Amino acid sequence: MCPEKVNSRKKKKNTASDADKRVRDLLAEHTRSLFALADAVAGTDARRSRHLPLQKSMGMPSEIIEAVSGLRKIPTAHRKLFEQGGVTLNALQAYLGAGVQARLQSLRHLASHSMLEVKDVEFFILDEEARRTGRASVLSAQAGKRIQSGFDSKAKATRDGVTLSATSLYGLMLEFEKLPVEKRPRLREPIIQSAATAKKYFDAAFKNAAKPMEDWLILGRRDQLAQHLTGAAYALELLSEGRFGSKLPSVGPYNFFRSLPIGSWHSIPTWTALHSIRCLAGAAPANGTRRTYGVRPISRPTAIDLSVGIGGQALGIASAGFIIKAVFDSDPKAISIVHKNSTNWNAAALDIVTQRAQVISAIELSLTTKDGEKSGLDVLTGSFRERQRFTRSTGHQPSEMFDAASVIVERFRPKAFFFETSKKVLSDSHPMNRIIGTYNALGYNVQIFEPKLSDFGIPQDRDDESDPGTSYLVGIVRDLAPALQLPVIRRPKLKAIADIIDYAAFPYRTRKPGLLSVEKKQKTISSSQRKYDAWAFERLHAKVEFGETMPSPLRKFVTLPDFADGVNSYVTHNKMAGEVPKANQDEAIEEADAPVEDVPIKRGRGRPKKLIPNRELKVPLHIERRWSKRGFDITARAGNIPEVGDGLPDLLPLTPQILKALRGIPSYWNMDIESYELHEQIEHLCEAAPPVVALAIARSIQAALTGDVVDLDAQNALEINPAWIRPGPRVESAADPGALVAELWKKGFRSLSLPPKLPGPPTIYGADDDDDDDWRNQLDASAKIWTQGEEEDLDEDAA
């Protein structure tokens, strides 16, 4: 062999040996460093615990302090053996946790082989346990581990089965919800089969865990998991048995709302099978985490309206969840309308400017509880606008009403306030600077909010410089000012005027002719009805003239002029009793666009004749033309829209129904009071504040008060809800509202003697479903169970 190759092999062997020796030396040095570090940490002082904060502050890691603190327990002779051989920190810790025999075997192994690893110490520990307990105990322990492993594998399989089957079922349910109603039956059988599979795994995992569904809310007060399992078990039962139709199962107050006391319907939550299965699958909501407003809070803030009008602004505040403690207005007829629609608002015909002391006394009385304690006020509101009336009533200027409101704010210190007025009033810098300074001095942060009403679904344009516009003065205490975010509509709810007034302006047009042939339709529908339908279609959509399609102004425009500007303009002149005004007086009246002073007639011989003041509607020409371009004749006033067979005008007259639709006031808001003239209805509706804007501002203030997040683009966020204004006792007045709601749910669920058909919530106009009579009969039968009261009777009826 070549000498060079032999020398090369010897050199490599020597190099490997040197490297191994170097590693052992470094390990031994590492072990000595560990013991030196243990000495430094422990010290010689018995009160070494006092040194630990100092050691940590000097940069020594807590993990090192805890790891080496036990090395001082090793005797000096054993310590030298460890330092010579070199042992890792993990092996030293395993050594310290071993028994006496395992330690001795570890030391022998270290002396013989000059090394000790963690696995060696663990082997000696197991050997020591085997000697101490015997062979039978070792086998028993091994069998226990084998059994535990088997249970773990079965539990994992069951857990995976529950999750996967619930996820599959949830996906089918989402697809079911997205499909049109006529296509949903094709997914019915897959949902039933998937629910049966999920129910098998659910019963295996949570056998006897689910409780009766009637205790769903009671369980939620004690154990959220038990409530979730109960809802999931009920959902799987309904789905696997196919007890659902075109809608997925859900149970809420609309199933037994006739069995509930008045004023409690809004507090009952709704259970849905989709939500329960989603929670079981652990999936995120299909539409993200955006908030919905289907369930209202039980504890609600309070509000008072100083100038309520016919209740438009108060209606929006109540829909936001506020308790209306009292409302005031100087017009007795407006107060009568409010009282007729909501008897629990404590409406009083008081003027906050001239009757301020009575208003303050009424507010104090409304904020006093039954126990004689004073409750706080959260929001103060009002509508401070100049009023245009047929009668010569001395209305107050908005600045006077702002000053009167500042006195009430100083007296009761509400957390927030907002007052509606026109942008012309707020643009007058001299009085508004003084008013805003007054509120700032009281400790409020004041902002001016000018909403674009068309974004809220109200057909009025804020950018029109010729209109006075609608503005709000919003104030909140300075501590909560950073949390207040004025309403922002990111998804404008723009609608054509035709879509807004469709049902109000054309209530008699044919909407559902049915599945009849064209010939049968012609025979069924009268000629007058066809003429009315054609007239309505031309106003809502378009008409054809000389072969050209002319779009309807109601379809073309999405905004209207301001209702409070010139719509109710009157002029005054005098006339002799039994005489007609002179021609020159008529010409002067026609030229006037605003009310004029009474003009004295020149006296002649004899006794002067009696002067009778005469006020007539006189809308300025430019305002009348702006409305006529949009399809309205504002000088024509009518109590109702023309019916079938009546004369059909080219331009729509102003009616209370149309004005309510344009202002966003619900059609069920009753304005039928005694001696209420048509012109008074028109005046009040033109002055009414849009409820939806008040609702949006109230939600923003409520979010600032509670720290919640407001999302006005969420579903039902801007819905005017009549359930909040229903008179009668309320849940929030109970000692424990949550317990009362849970008990109402239990009794209401028991009142369903048969498995619920689970229909959708009823509308105030009546349902159009074919099974509506059966559903109502079922509710009438369930209401009888409610009246029996005793649980024994309920159990007998359920049996």
mmCIF file with all atom_site columns, C-alpha atoms in Angstrom, residues 388-390 563-572 592-595 615-623 634-635 637 683:
data_model
loop_
_atom_site.group_PDB
_atom_site.id
_atom_site.type_symbol
_atom_site.label_atom_id
_atom_site.label_alt_id
_atom_site.label_comp_id
_atom_site.label_asym_id
_atom_site.label_entity_id
_atom_site.label_seq_id
_atom_site.pdbx_PDB_ins_code
_atom_site.Cartn_x
_atom_site.Cartn_y
_atom_site.Cartn_z
_atom_site.occupancy
_atom_site.B_iso_or_equiv
_atom_site.pdbx_formal_charge
_atom_site.auth_seq_id
_atom_site.auth_comp_id
_atom_site.auth_asym_id
_atom_site.auth_atom_id
_atom_site.pdbx_PDB_model_num
ATOM 1  C CA . GLN A 1 388 ? -96.115  77.498 8.624  1.00 0.00 ? 388 GLN A CA 1
ATOM 2  C CA . ARG A 1 389 ? -99.732  77.301 9.708  1.00 0.00 ? 389 ARG A CA 1
ATOM 3  C CA . PHE A 1 390 ? -103.100 78.328 8.291  1.00 0.00 ? 390 PHE A CA 1
ATOM 4  C CA . PHE A 1 563 ? -91.555  70.011 2.514  1.00 0.00 ? 563 PHE A CA 1
ATOM 5  C CA . ALA A 1 564 ? -91.107  72.814 5.048  1.00 0.00 ? 564 ALA A CA 1
ATOM 6  C CA . ASP A 1 565 ? -90.250  75.422 2.423  1.00 0.00 ? 565 ASP A CA 1
ATOM 7  C CA . GLY A 1 566 ? -93.234  77.117 0.802  1.00 0.00 ? 566 GLY A CA 1
ATOM 8  C CA . VAL A 1 567 ? -95.593  74.138 0.634  1.00 0.00 ? 567 VAL A CA 1
ATOM 9  C CA . ASN A 1 568 ? -97.817  75.737 3.276  1.00 0.00 ? 568 ASN A CA 1
ATOM 10 C CA . SER A 1 569 ? -97.572  79.398 2.230  1.00 0.00 ? 569 SER A CA 1
ATOM 11 C CA . TYR A 1 570 ? -100.608 81.536 3.052  1.00 0.00 ? 570 TYR A CA 1
ATOM 12 C CA . VAL A 1 571 ? -101.599 85.131 2.309  1.00 0.00 ? 571 VAL A CA 1
ATOM 13 C CA . THR A 1 572 ? -104.002 87.256 4.321  1.00 0.00 ? 572 THR A CA 1
ATOM 14 C CA . ALA A 1 592 ? -97.261  88.285 -2.892 1.00 0.00 ? 592 ALA A CA 1
ATOM 15 C CA . ASP A 1 593 ? -95.205  85.191 -2.021 1.00 0.00 ? 593 ASP A CA 1
ATOM 16 C CA . ALA A 1 594 ? -95.428  85.648 1.748  1.00 0.00 ? 594 ALA A CA 1
ATOM 17 C CA . PRO A 1 595 ? -98.107  86.586 4.279  1.00 0.00 ? 595 PRO A CA 1
ATOM 18 C CA . ARG A 1 615 ? -106.293 83.449 4.636  1.00 0.00 ? 615 ARG A CA 1
ATOM 19 C CA . GLU A 1 616 ? -105.727 81.570 1.427  1.00 0.00 ? 616 GLU A CA 1
ATOM 20 C CA . LEU A 1 617 ? -103.123 79.058 0.308  1.00 0.00 ? 617 LEU A CA 1
ATOM 21 C CA . LYS A 1 618 ? -100.711 80.817 -2.028 1.00 0.00 ? 618 LYS A CA 1
ATOM 22 C CA . VAL A 1 619 ? -97.661  78.740 -2.964 1.00 0.00 ? 619 VAL A CA 1
ATOM 23 C CA . PRO A 1 620 ? -94.866  80.703 -4.660 1.00 0.00 ? 620 PRO A CA 1
ATOM 24 C CA . LEU A 1 621 ? -94.726  80.017 -8.361 1.00 0.00 ? 621 LEU A CA 1
ATOM 25 C CA . HIS A 1 622 ? -91.141  78.743 -8.432 1.00 0.00 ? 622 HIS A CA 1
ATOM 26 C CA . ILE A 1 623 ? -91.892  76.206 -5.703 1.00 0.00 ? 623 ILE A CA 1
ATOM 27 C CA . ILE A 1 634 ? -99.013  70.809 -4.149 1.00 0.00 ? 634 ILE A CA 1
ATOM 28 C CA . THR A 1 635 ? -101.896 73.259 -4.395 1.00 0.00 ? 635 THR A CA 1
ATOM 29 C CA . ARG A 1 637 ? -105.068 68.849 -1.335 1.00 0.00 ? 637 ARG A CA 1
ATOM 30 C CA . GLU A 1 683 ? -99.076  71.053 7.891  1.00 0.00 ? 683 GLU A CA 1
#
